[in-house]
């Protein structure tokens, strides 16, 4: 993976940028023979093309002389950034190393519905989704006491009820519930049929 492409509060110093991708180095490595540093992935990709020379000075490279650079990695991970959702409204700023912890609670981060309904939405929209929109939410009918999924509640229109009557209609019209639901119906026949 190439370097970090986040919104830094201050432009990173040149020595923290990978010469190959131009971004703040991710998992930096150093070539011990010449001292040049690169993102590990960027250098591996460069070398996979069959060129075994340092991309900076064209000196021959030896895999055995490429080492991780933990000091540089600490410096890169200490850079201050904005949340990746700053354009959507998140005001968090902090060290790059803390981004993943922040995203685990960021209200703007996109997550999957825990009911596995296939919806992907921002964490701050999740409570409304779970209460009113999720087709797999669990609801209990006030009239029959049966548990339904949100989808079944809205589409099945009642188990044991005529299919043309919804639970909402039952509530609106105050149908009586004992062992059965009593339906008040009036039918208007067109005059053509009556004559």
Short mmCIF file of N, CA and C in Angstrom, two decimals:
data_model
loop_
_atom_site.label_atom_id
_atom_site.label_comp_id
_atom_site.label_asym_id
_atom_site.label_seq_id
_atom_site.Cartn_x
_atom_site.Cartn_y
_atom_site.Cartn_z
N UNK A 1 0.84 -1.17 0.00
CA UNK A 1 0.00 0.00 0.00
C UNK A 1 0.89 1.24 0.00
N UNK A 2 0.61 2.18 -0.89
CA UNK A 2 1.45 3.40 -0.89
C UNK A 2 1.27 4.20 0.40
N UNK A 3 1.95 5.34 0.47
CA UNK A 3 1.95 6.16 1.68
C UNK A 3 0.59 6.68 2.09
N UNK A 4 0.57 7.37 3.22
CA UNK A 4 -0.67 7.91 3.81
C UNK A 4 -1.12 9.15 3.03
N UNK A 5 -2.36 9.16 2.64
CA UNK A 5 -2.91 10.28 1.89
C UNK A 5 -4.05 10.91 2.69
N UNK A 6 -3.72 11.52 3.82
CA UNK A 6 -4.71 12.13 4.69
C UNK A 6 -4.57 13.64 4.65
N UNK A 7 -5.50 14.32 5.33
CA UNK A 7 -5.45 15.78 5.42
C UNK A 7 -4.61 16.14 6.64
N UNK A 8 -3.36 16.46 6.39
CA UNK A 8 -2.44 16.81 7.48
C UNK A 8 -2.68 18.25 7.89
N UNK A 9 -2.57 18.53 9.19
CA UNK A 9 -2.75 19.91 9.66
C UNK A 9 -1.61 20.80 9.16
N UNK A 10 -0.42 20.23 9.04
CA UNK A 10 0.73 20.92 8.44
C UNK A 10 1.33 19.99 7.40
N UNK A 11 1.81 20.57 6.32
CA UNK A 11 2.42 19.76 5.26
C UNK A 11 3.61 18.99 5.85
N UNK A 12 3.66 17.66 5.63
CA UNK A 12 4.79 16.88 6.18
C UNK A 12 6.12 17.32 5.58
N UNK A 13 7.16 17.25 6.37
CA UNK A 13 8.50 17.60 5.89
C UNK A 13 8.90 16.63 4.78
N UNK A 14 9.73 17.12 3.89
CA UNK A 14 10.12 16.34 2.72
C UNK A 14 10.75 14.99 3.09
N UNK A 15 11.51 14.97 4.18
CA UNK A 15 12.19 13.72 4.57
C UNK A 15 11.20 12.64 5.01
N UNK A 16 9.93 13.02 5.29
CA UNK A 16 8.90 12.05 5.68
C UNK A 16 8.09 11.54 4.48
N UNK A 17 8.35 12.11 3.30
CA UNK A 17 7.60 11.73 2.09
C UNK A 17 8.37 10.69 1.29
N UNK A 18 7.65 9.73 0.77
CA UNK A 18 8.25 8.69 -0.07
C UNK A 18 8.57 9.28 -1.44
N UNK A 19 9.79 9.11 -1.93
CA UNK A 19 10.13 9.63 -3.25
C UNK A 19 9.36 8.94 -4.39
N UNK A 20 8.85 7.74 -4.13
CA UNK A 20 8.14 7.01 -5.19
C UNK A 20 6.67 7.41 -5.30
N UNK A 21 5.96 7.52 -4.17
CA UNK A 21 4.52 7.86 -4.23
C UNK A 21 4.24 9.31 -3.86
N UNK A 22 5.22 9.98 -3.23
CA UNK A 22 5.05 11.38 -2.86
C UNK A 22 4.20 11.61 -1.62
N UNK A 23 3.87 10.53 -0.89
CA UNK A 23 3.01 10.64 0.30
C UNK A 23 3.82 10.35 1.55
N UNK A 24 3.24 10.68 2.72
CA UNK A 24 3.90 10.35 3.98
C UNK A 24 4.11 8.84 4.03
N UNK A 25 5.32 8.42 4.37
CA UNK A 25 5.70 7.01 4.25
C UNK A 25 4.91 6.08 5.17
N UNK A 26 4.44 5.00 4.57
CA UNK A 26 3.76 3.93 5.31
C UNK A 26 4.76 2.78 5.43
N UNK A 27 4.99 2.32 6.64
CA UNK A 27 5.96 1.25 6.91
C UNK A 27 7.29 1.54 6.19
N UNK A 28 7.95 2.64 6.57
CA UNK A 28 9.17 3.03 5.86
C UNK A 28 10.32 2.03 6.03
N UNK A 29 11.05 1.90 4.93
CA UNK A 29 12.27 1.08 4.94
C UNK A 29 13.43 1.96 4.48
N UNK A 30 14.64 1.57 4.90
CA UNK A 30 15.84 2.33 4.53
C UNK A 30 16.80 1.41 3.80
N UNK A 31 17.39 1.94 2.75
CA UNK A 31 18.43 1.21 2.03
C UNK A 31 19.74 1.58 2.74
N UNK A 32 20.36 0.58 3.36
CA UNK A 32 21.52 0.88 4.22
C UNK A 32 22.73 1.35 3.44
N UNK A 33 22.86 0.97 2.17
CA UNK A 33 24.05 1.36 1.42
C UNK A 33 24.06 2.85 1.08
N UNK A 34 22.86 3.43 0.84
CA UNK A 34 22.82 4.85 0.47
C UNK A 34 22.00 5.71 1.42
N UNK A 35 21.21 5.09 2.31
CA UNK A 35 20.45 5.84 3.30
C UNK A 35 19.09 6.33 2.83
N UNK A 36 18.71 6.07 1.59
CA UNK A 36 17.41 6.54 1.09
C UNK A 36 16.28 5.72 1.71
N UNK A 37 15.14 6.38 1.88
CA UNK A 37 13.99 5.74 2.52
C UNK A 37 12.79 5.77 1.57
N UNK A 38 11.95 4.72 1.71
CA UNK A 38 10.76 4.58 0.86
C UNK A 38 9.67 3.86 1.66
N UNK A 39 8.43 3.94 1.18
CA UNK A 39 7.39 3.05 1.72
C UNK A 39 7.81 1.63 1.35
N UNK A 40 7.62 0.69 2.24
CA UNK A 40 7.99 -0.69 1.95
C UNK A 40 7.29 -1.18 0.68
N UNK A 41 5.99 -0.95 0.58
CA UNK A 41 5.23 -1.43 -0.58
C UNK A 41 5.70 -0.76 -1.87
N UNK A 42 5.96 0.54 -1.81
CA UNK A 42 6.41 1.25 -3.02
C UNK A 42 7.73 0.69 -3.52
N UNK A 43 8.66 0.44 -2.60
CA UNK A 43 9.97 -0.08 -3.00
C UNK A 43 9.83 -1.51 -3.54
N UNK A 44 9.02 -2.34 -2.88
CA UNK A 44 8.82 -3.72 -3.35
C UNK A 44 8.23 -3.73 -4.76
N UNK A 45 7.27 -2.83 -5.00
CA UNK A 45 6.65 -2.73 -6.32
C UNK A 45 7.68 -2.30 -7.36
N UNK A 46 8.53 -1.34 -7.00
CA UNK A 46 9.58 -0.86 -7.90
C UNK A 46 10.54 -2.00 -8.24
N UNK A 47 10.95 -2.75 -7.21
CA UNK A 47 11.91 -3.83 -7.42
C UNK A 47 11.29 -5.00 -8.18
N UNK A 48 9.97 -5.18 -8.08
CA UNK A 48 9.31 -6.30 -8.77
C UNK A 48 9.36 -6.13 -10.29
N UNK A 49 9.67 -4.94 -10.75
CA UNK A 49 9.79 -4.70 -12.20
C UNK A 49 11.15 -5.16 -12.72
N UNK A 50 11.99 -5.71 -11.85
CA UNK A 50 13.27 -6.27 -12.27
C UNK A 50 14.43 -5.28 -12.24
N UNK A 51 14.20 -4.09 -11.72
CA UNK A 51 15.27 -3.09 -11.62
C UNK A 51 15.80 -3.13 -10.19
N UNK A 52 17.05 -3.54 -10.03
CA UNK A 52 17.64 -3.66 -8.70
C UNK A 52 18.61 -2.51 -8.42
N UNK A 53 18.08 -1.29 -8.61
CA UNK A 53 18.85 -0.09 -8.34
C UNK A 53 18.01 0.82 -7.46
N UNK A 54 18.65 1.59 -6.63
CA UNK A 54 17.94 2.55 -5.78
C UNK A 54 17.24 3.55 -6.70
N UNK A 55 15.94 3.78 -6.51
CA UNK A 55 15.22 4.71 -7.36
C UNK A 55 15.74 6.15 -7.27
N UNK A 56 16.46 6.49 -6.20
CA UNK A 56 16.95 7.85 -6.02
C UNK A 56 18.31 8.09 -6.68
N UNK A 57 19.25 7.18 -6.46
CA UNK A 57 20.61 7.45 -6.96
C UNK A 57 21.11 6.39 -7.95
N UNK A 58 20.26 5.41 -8.27
CA UNK A 58 20.58 4.37 -9.25
C UNK A 58 21.73 3.47 -8.84
N UNK A 59 22.11 3.46 -7.56
CA UNK A 59 23.15 2.54 -7.08
C UNK A 59 22.54 1.14 -6.96
N UNK A 60 23.33 0.08 -7.17
CA UNK A 60 22.81 -1.29 -7.07
C UNK A 60 22.22 -1.55 -5.68
N UNK A 61 21.14 -2.34 -5.68
CA UNK A 61 20.44 -2.66 -4.44
C UNK A 61 20.59 -4.13 -4.11
N UNK A 62 20.63 -4.42 -2.84
CA UNK A 62 20.66 -5.79 -2.36
C UNK A 62 19.54 -5.92 -1.34
N UNK A 63 18.63 -6.90 -1.54
CA UNK A 63 17.50 -7.09 -0.61
C UNK A 63 17.96 -7.19 0.84
N UNK A 64 19.14 -7.78 1.05
CA UNK A 64 19.65 -7.97 2.41
C UNK A 64 20.04 -6.66 3.08
N UNK A 65 20.10 -5.58 2.29
CA UNK A 65 20.51 -4.29 2.85
C UNK A 65 19.36 -3.29 2.92
N UNK A 66 18.14 -3.82 2.97
CA UNK A 66 16.95 -2.97 3.13
C UNK A 66 16.34 -3.32 4.49
N UNK A 67 16.21 -2.31 5.35
CA UNK A 67 15.74 -2.54 6.71
C UNK A 67 14.55 -1.64 7.05
N UNK A 68 13.66 -2.11 7.93
CA UNK A 68 12.59 -1.23 8.42
C UNK A 68 13.21 -0.04 9.16
N UNK A 69 12.52 1.10 9.11
CA UNK A 69 13.00 2.30 9.80
C UNK A 69 11.98 2.71 10.86
N UNK A 70 12.04 2.08 12.05
CA UNK A 70 11.03 2.35 13.08
C UNK A 70 11.03 3.79 13.59
N UNK A 71 12.19 4.45 13.63
CA UNK A 71 12.25 5.84 14.08
C UNK A 71 11.47 6.75 13.15
N UNK A 72 11.64 6.55 11.85
CA UNK A 72 10.90 7.37 10.89
C UNK A 72 9.41 7.06 10.96
N UNK A 73 9.07 5.80 11.19
CA UNK A 73 7.66 5.42 11.30
C UNK A 73 7.00 6.12 12.49
N UNK A 74 7.70 6.23 13.61
CA UNK A 74 7.18 6.93 14.78
C UNK A 74 6.91 8.39 14.43
N UNK A 75 7.82 9.02 13.69
CA UNK A 75 7.64 10.42 13.29
C UNK A 75 6.43 10.60 12.39
N UNK A 76 6.26 9.69 11.43
CA UNK A 76 5.12 9.77 10.50
C UNK A 76 3.82 9.57 11.27
N UNK A 77 3.78 8.57 12.14
CA UNK A 77 2.56 8.29 12.89
C UNK A 77 2.22 9.38 13.91
N UNK A 78 3.18 10.27 14.19
CA UNK A 78 2.93 11.38 15.11
C UNK A 78 2.37 12.62 14.40
N UNK A 79 2.33 12.60 13.07
CA UNK A 79 1.82 13.76 12.32
C UNK A 79 0.34 13.98 12.65
N UNK A 80 -0.03 15.25 12.80
CA UNK A 80 -1.42 15.59 13.12
C UNK A 80 -2.25 15.63 11.83
N UNK A 81 -3.41 14.97 11.89
CA UNK A 81 -4.31 14.91 10.72
C UNK A 81 -5.73 15.26 11.13
N UNK A 82 -6.56 15.49 10.13
CA UNK A 82 -8.00 15.65 10.33
C UNK A 82 -8.64 14.29 10.07
N UNK A 83 -9.83 14.10 10.60
CA UNK A 83 -10.58 12.86 10.35
C UNK A 83 -10.83 12.73 8.85
N UNK A 84 -10.89 11.52 8.36
CA UNK A 84 -11.18 11.28 6.94
C UNK A 84 -12.61 11.73 6.59
N UNK A 85 -13.43 12.00 7.61
CA UNK A 85 -14.80 12.47 7.40
C UNK A 85 -14.94 13.95 7.73
N UNK A 86 -13.85 14.70 7.66
CA UNK A 86 -13.89 16.12 8.02
C UNK A 86 -14.81 16.91 7.07
N UNK A 87 -14.86 16.53 5.81
CA UNK A 87 -15.72 17.25 4.86
C UNK A 87 -17.20 16.99 5.14
N UNK A 88 -17.50 15.89 5.81
CA UNK A 88 -18.89 15.58 6.16
C UNK A 88 -19.29 16.22 7.49
N UNK A 89 -18.32 16.76 8.22
CA UNK A 89 -18.65 17.45 9.45
C UNK A 89 -17.88 17.04 10.69
N UNK A 90 -17.10 15.98 10.63
CA UNK A 90 -16.35 15.55 11.81
C UNK A 90 -15.24 16.55 12.10
N UNK A 91 -15.11 16.95 13.35
CA UNK A 91 -14.13 17.96 13.73
C UNK A 91 -12.91 17.37 14.44
N UNK A 92 -12.79 16.05 14.47
CA UNK A 92 -11.66 15.42 15.17
C UNK A 92 -10.35 15.73 14.47
N UNK A 93 -9.33 16.01 15.26
CA UNK A 93 -7.95 16.07 14.78
C UNK A 93 -7.11 15.33 15.80
N UNK A 94 -6.03 14.75 15.34
CA UNK A 94 -5.16 14.03 16.26
C UNK A 94 -4.02 13.40 15.51
N UNK A 95 -3.18 12.68 16.24
CA UNK A 95 -2.04 11.99 15.63
C UNK A 95 -2.53 10.88 14.72
N UNK A 96 -1.83 10.70 13.62
CA UNK A 96 -2.18 9.65 12.65
C UNK A 96 -2.33 8.29 13.31
N UNK A 97 -1.51 8.01 14.33
CA UNK A 97 -1.57 6.71 15.01
C UNK A 97 -2.91 6.49 15.72
N UNK A 98 -3.66 7.57 16.01
CA UNK A 98 -4.92 7.45 16.73
C UNK A 98 -6.15 7.41 15.81
N UNK A 99 -5.92 7.47 14.51
CA UNK A 99 -7.05 7.53 13.57
C UNK A 99 -7.97 6.31 13.69
N UNK A 100 -7.42 5.11 13.72
CA UNK A 100 -8.26 3.91 13.76
C UNK A 100 -9.10 3.86 15.03
N UNK A 101 -8.54 4.28 16.16
CA UNK A 101 -9.30 4.32 17.41
C UNK A 101 -10.45 5.32 17.26
N UNK A 102 -10.15 6.49 16.67
CA UNK A 102 -11.21 7.49 16.46
C UNK A 102 -12.31 6.94 15.56
N UNK A 103 -11.94 6.29 14.46
CA UNK A 103 -12.93 5.79 13.51
C UNK A 103 -13.85 4.74 14.13
N UNK A 104 -13.40 4.06 15.17
CA UNK A 104 -14.24 3.06 15.82
C UNK A 104 -15.40 3.70 16.58
N UNK A 105 -15.35 5.03 16.76
CA UNK A 105 -16.46 5.71 17.43
C UNK A 105 -16.95 6.94 16.66
N UNK A 106 -16.33 7.25 15.54
CA UNK A 106 -16.70 8.45 14.76
C UNK A 106 -18.13 8.32 14.24
N UNK A 107 -18.95 9.32 14.52
CA UNK A 107 -20.34 9.31 14.08
C UNK A 107 -20.51 9.35 12.58
N UNK A 108 -19.48 9.78 11.86
CA UNK A 108 -19.57 9.90 10.41
C UNK A 108 -19.00 8.68 9.68
N UNK A 109 -18.41 7.76 10.42
CA UNK A 109 -17.82 6.58 9.78
C UNK A 109 -18.93 5.65 9.30
N UNK A 110 -18.77 5.10 8.12
CA UNK A 110 -19.78 4.21 7.54
C UNK A 110 -19.58 2.81 8.09
N UNK A 111 -20.69 2.23 8.57
CA UNK A 111 -20.66 0.88 9.13
C UNK A 111 -21.82 0.08 8.56
N UNK A 112 -21.77 -1.21 8.72
CA UNK A 112 -22.86 -2.09 8.29
C UNK A 112 -23.89 -2.20 9.40
N UNK A 113 -25.13 -2.40 9.03
CA UNK A 113 -26.19 -2.58 10.01
C UNK A 113 -25.90 -3.85 10.82
N UNK A 114 -25.98 -3.78 12.16
CA UNK A 114 -25.72 -4.97 12.97
C UNK A 114 -26.76 -6.07 12.79
N UNK A 115 -27.93 -5.72 12.22
CA UNK A 115 -28.97 -6.73 11.95
C UNK A 115 -28.72 -7.46 10.63
N UNK A 116 -27.64 -7.10 9.95
CA UNK A 116 -27.25 -7.72 8.68
C UNK A 116 -28.33 -7.57 7.59
N UNK A 117 -28.85 -6.36 7.49
CA UNK A 117 -29.88 -6.10 6.47
C UNK A 117 -29.27 -5.59 5.18
N UNK A 118 -27.97 -5.52 5.08
CA UNK A 118 -27.20 -5.06 3.94
C UNK A 118 -27.08 -3.55 3.85
N UNK A 119 -27.68 -2.80 4.76
CA UNK A 119 -27.53 -1.34 4.74
C UNK A 119 -26.16 -0.95 5.26
N UNK A 120 -25.57 0.04 4.62
CA UNK A 120 -24.33 0.64 5.08
C UNK A 120 -24.64 2.12 5.30
N UNK A 121 -24.41 2.59 6.52
CA UNK A 121 -24.78 3.95 6.86
C UNK A 121 -23.83 4.52 7.90
N UNK A 122 -23.87 5.84 8.07
CA UNK A 122 -22.99 6.45 9.07
C UNK A 122 -23.47 6.05 10.46
N UNK A 123 -22.51 5.95 11.37
CA UNK A 123 -22.81 5.51 12.74
C UNK A 123 -23.88 6.41 13.38
N UNK A 124 -23.88 7.70 13.06
CA UNK A 124 -24.86 8.60 13.68
C UNK A 124 -26.28 8.38 13.16
N UNK A 125 -26.43 7.75 11.98
CA UNK A 125 -27.75 7.45 11.44
C UNK A 125 -28.27 6.08 11.88
N UNK A 126 -27.42 5.31 12.56
CA UNK A 126 -27.78 3.95 12.94
C UNK A 126 -28.99 3.86 13.88
N UNK A 127 -29.09 4.67 14.94
CA UNK A 127 -30.26 4.53 15.83
C UNK A 127 -31.61 4.69 15.11
N UNK A 128 -31.71 5.69 14.23
CA UNK A 128 -32.96 5.90 13.48
C UNK A 128 -33.22 4.71 12.57
N UNK A 129 -32.18 4.23 11.92
CA UNK A 129 -32.32 3.07 11.02
C UNK A 129 -32.83 1.86 11.80
N UNK A 130 -32.22 1.58 12.95
CA UNK A 130 -32.61 0.40 13.74
C UNK A 130 -34.03 0.52 14.28
N UNK A 131 -34.45 1.72 14.59
CA UNK A 131 -35.77 1.89 15.18
C UNK A 131 -36.89 1.97 14.14
N UNK A 132 -36.61 2.59 12.99
CA UNK A 132 -37.70 2.87 12.07
C UNK A 132 -37.55 2.28 10.66
N UNK A 133 -36.33 2.00 10.22
CA UNK A 133 -36.13 1.67 8.81
C UNK A 133 -35.65 0.26 8.53
N UNK A 134 -34.93 -0.34 9.44
CA UNK A 134 -34.32 -1.64 9.18
C UNK A 134 -35.38 -2.71 8.93
N UNK A 135 -35.33 -3.38 7.78
CA UNK A 135 -36.31 -4.43 7.52
C UNK A 135 -36.17 -5.63 8.45
N UNK A 136 -35.05 -5.75 9.15
CA UNK A 136 -34.85 -6.89 10.04
C UNK A 136 -35.00 -6.52 11.52
N UNK A 137 -35.48 -5.29 11.80
CA UNK A 137 -35.71 -4.92 13.20
C UNK A 137 -36.85 -5.76 13.74
N UNK A 138 -36.91 -5.94 15.05
CA UNK A 138 -37.95 -6.75 15.68
C UNK A 138 -39.03 -5.84 16.25
N UNK A 139 -40.28 -6.16 15.92
CA UNK A 139 -41.43 -5.40 16.40
C UNK A 139 -42.45 -6.36 16.97
N UNK A 140 -43.25 -5.86 17.90
CA UNK A 140 -44.32 -6.68 18.47
C UNK A 140 -45.64 -5.99 18.14
N UNK A 141 -46.56 -6.74 17.57
CA UNK A 141 -47.86 -6.19 17.21
C UNK A 141 -48.65 -5.90 18.49
N UNK A 142 -49.20 -4.68 18.57
CA UNK A 142 -49.99 -4.29 19.73
C UNK A 142 -51.30 -5.07 19.82
N UNK A 143 -51.74 -5.64 18.72
CA UNK A 143 -53.05 -6.28 18.68
C UNK A 143 -52.99 -7.79 18.84
N UNK A 144 -52.01 -8.42 18.21
CA UNK A 144 -51.97 -9.89 18.30
C UNK A 144 -50.85 -10.39 19.19
N UNK A 145 -49.89 -9.51 19.54
CA UNK A 145 -48.80 -9.90 20.41
C UNK A 145 -47.70 -10.69 19.72
N UNK A 146 -47.80 -10.89 18.42
CA UNK A 146 -46.80 -11.66 17.69
C UNK A 146 -45.60 -10.78 17.38
N UNK A 147 -44.39 -11.37 17.46
CA UNK A 147 -43.17 -10.67 17.06
C UNK A 147 -43.02 -10.76 15.55
N UNK A 148 -42.65 -9.65 14.94
CA UNK A 148 -42.44 -9.58 13.50
C UNK A 148 -41.09 -8.93 13.24
N UNK A 149 -40.57 -9.18 12.06
CA UNK A 149 -39.46 -8.34 11.59
C UNK A 149 -40.13 -7.10 11.03
N UNK A 150 -39.39 -6.02 10.89
CA UNK A 150 -39.95 -4.80 10.32
C UNK A 150 -40.53 -5.05 8.95
N UNK A 151 -39.86 -5.87 8.17
CA UNK A 151 -40.30 -6.20 6.81
C UNK A 151 -41.63 -6.94 6.84
N UNK A 152 -41.75 -7.94 7.70
CA UNK A 152 -42.98 -8.72 7.80
C UNK A 152 -44.12 -7.86 8.33
N UNK A 153 -43.81 -7.02 9.30
CA UNK A 153 -44.82 -6.17 9.91
C UNK A 153 -45.43 -5.23 8.87
N UNK A 154 -44.57 -4.70 8.00
CA UNK A 154 -45.04 -3.74 7.01
C UNK A 154 -45.63 -4.39 5.78
N UNK A 155 -45.25 -5.62 5.47
CA UNK A 155 -45.73 -6.21 4.22
C UNK A 155 -46.70 -7.37 4.39
N UNK A 156 -46.60 -8.14 5.47
CA UNK A 156 -47.48 -9.31 5.60
C UNK A 156 -48.90 -8.91 5.94
N UNK A 157 -49.06 -7.75 6.55
CA UNK A 157 -50.38 -7.22 6.88
C UNK A 157 -51.17 -8.16 7.75
N UNK A 158 -50.51 -8.82 8.59
CA UNK A 158 -51.20 -9.58 9.62
C UNK A 158 -51.30 -11.06 9.33
N UNK A 159 -50.94 -11.86 10.30
CA UNK A 159 -51.16 -13.29 10.20
C UNK A 159 -52.52 -13.53 10.82
N UNK A 160 -53.44 -14.08 10.07
CA UNK A 160 -54.78 -14.30 10.58
C UNK A 160 -55.69 -13.14 10.27
N UNK A 161 -55.13 -12.03 9.79
CA UNK A 161 -55.95 -10.90 9.40
C UNK A 161 -56.14 -10.98 7.89
N UNK A 162 -57.24 -10.46 7.39
CA UNK A 162 -57.39 -10.41 5.93
C UNK A 162 -56.23 -9.62 5.34
N UNK A 163 -55.72 -10.06 4.19
CA UNK A 163 -54.53 -9.45 3.62
C UNK A 163 -54.72 -8.01 3.22
N UNK A 164 -55.96 -7.57 3.07
CA UNK A 164 -56.17 -6.18 2.67
C UNK A 164 -56.19 -5.24 3.86
N UNK A 165 -56.01 -5.76 5.06
CA UNK A 165 -56.01 -4.91 6.25
C UNK A 165 -54.62 -4.93 6.86
N UNK A 166 -54.07 -3.76 7.05
CA UNK A 166 -52.75 -3.69 7.66
C UNK A 166 -52.89 -3.49 9.16
N UNK A 167 -51.77 -3.71 9.87
CA UNK A 167 -51.79 -3.47 11.29
C UNK A 167 -52.07 -1.99 11.58
N UNK A 168 -51.60 -1.12 10.69
CA UNK A 168 -51.87 0.30 10.88
C UNK A 168 -53.37 0.59 10.75
N UNK A 169 -54.05 -0.08 9.80
CA UNK A 169 -55.50 0.11 9.64
C UNK A 169 -56.24 -0.40 10.87
N UNK A 170 -55.77 -1.50 11.42
CA UNK A 170 -56.40 -2.05 12.61
C UNK A 170 -56.31 -1.03 13.74
N UNK A 171 -55.15 -0.42 13.90
CA UNK A 171 -54.95 0.57 14.95
C UNK A 171 -55.84 1.80 14.70
N UNK A 172 -55.89 2.29 13.45
CA UNK A 172 -56.66 3.49 13.13
C UNK A 172 -58.15 3.30 13.36
N UNK A 173 -58.65 2.15 12.99
CA UNK A 173 -60.10 1.92 13.02
C UNK A 173 -60.57 1.32 14.34
N UNK A 174 -59.65 1.06 15.25
CA UNK A 174 -59.99 0.52 16.56
C UNK A 174 -60.79 -0.78 16.48
N UNK A 175 -60.33 -1.69 15.66
CA UNK A 175 -60.99 -2.98 15.60
C UNK A 175 -60.82 -3.68 16.93
N UNK A 176 -61.78 -4.48 17.30
CA UNK A 176 -61.77 -5.16 18.58
C UNK A 176 -60.92 -6.42 18.46
N UNK A 177 -60.15 -6.70 19.51
CA UNK A 177 -59.35 -7.92 19.50
C UNK A 177 -59.66 -8.72 20.75
N UNK A 178 -60.18 -9.91 20.56
CA UNK A 178 -60.28 -10.88 21.64
C UNK A 178 -59.57 -12.10 21.09
N UNK A 179 -60.37 -13.09 20.73
CA UNK A 179 -59.79 -14.23 20.04
C UNK A 179 -59.80 -14.01 18.54
N UNK A 180 -60.49 -12.96 18.10
CA UNK A 180 -60.59 -12.69 16.67
C UNK A 180 -60.60 -11.19 16.45
N UNK A 181 -60.37 -10.83 15.24
CA UNK A 181 -60.43 -9.42 14.86
C UNK A 181 -61.73 -9.23 14.09
N UNK A 182 -62.52 -8.26 14.52
CA UNK A 182 -63.79 -8.00 13.85
C UNK A 182 -63.58 -6.85 12.89
N UNK A 183 -63.99 -7.08 11.68
CA UNK A 183 -63.75 -6.10 10.64
C UNK A 183 -65.04 -5.42 10.24
N UNK A 184 -65.05 -4.10 10.33
CA UNK A 184 -66.18 -3.34 9.83
C UNK A 184 -65.92 -3.04 8.38
N UNK A 185 -66.80 -3.39 7.53
CA UNK A 185 -66.60 -3.10 6.11
C UNK A 185 -67.90 -2.63 5.50
N UNK A 186 -67.76 -1.70 4.64
CA UNK A 186 -68.94 -1.28 3.88
C UNK A 186 -68.55 -1.38 2.41
N UNK A 187 -69.42 -1.89 1.63
CA UNK A 187 -69.14 -2.08 0.22
C UNK A 187 -70.08 -1.21 -0.58
N UNK A 188 -69.50 -0.47 -1.49
CA UNK A 188 -70.32 0.32 -2.40
C UNK A 188 -70.24 -0.34 -3.76
N UNK A 189 -71.39 -0.71 -4.29
CA UNK A 189 -71.42 -1.33 -5.60
C UNK A 189 -71.75 -0.27 -6.63
N UNK A 190 -71.08 -0.26 -7.75
CA UNK A 190 -71.39 0.71 -8.80
C UNK A 190 -72.83 0.54 -9.27
N UNK A 191 -73.47 1.60 -9.66
CA UNK A 191 -74.87 1.57 -10.08
C UNK A 191 -75.08 0.66 -11.27
N UNK A 192 -74.08 0.54 -12.15
CA UNK A 192 -74.22 -0.33 -13.32
C UNK A 192 -74.49 -1.77 -12.90
N UNK A 193 -73.80 -2.22 -11.88
CA UNK A 193 -73.95 -3.61 -11.42
C UNK A 193 -75.33 -3.81 -10.81
N UNK A 194 -75.83 -2.81 -10.10
CA UNK A 194 -77.12 -2.95 -9.45
C UNK A 194 -78.27 -2.96 -10.43
N UNK A 195 -78.13 -2.35 -11.58
CA UNK A 195 -79.25 -2.31 -12.51
C UNK A 195 -79.25 -3.44 -13.49
#
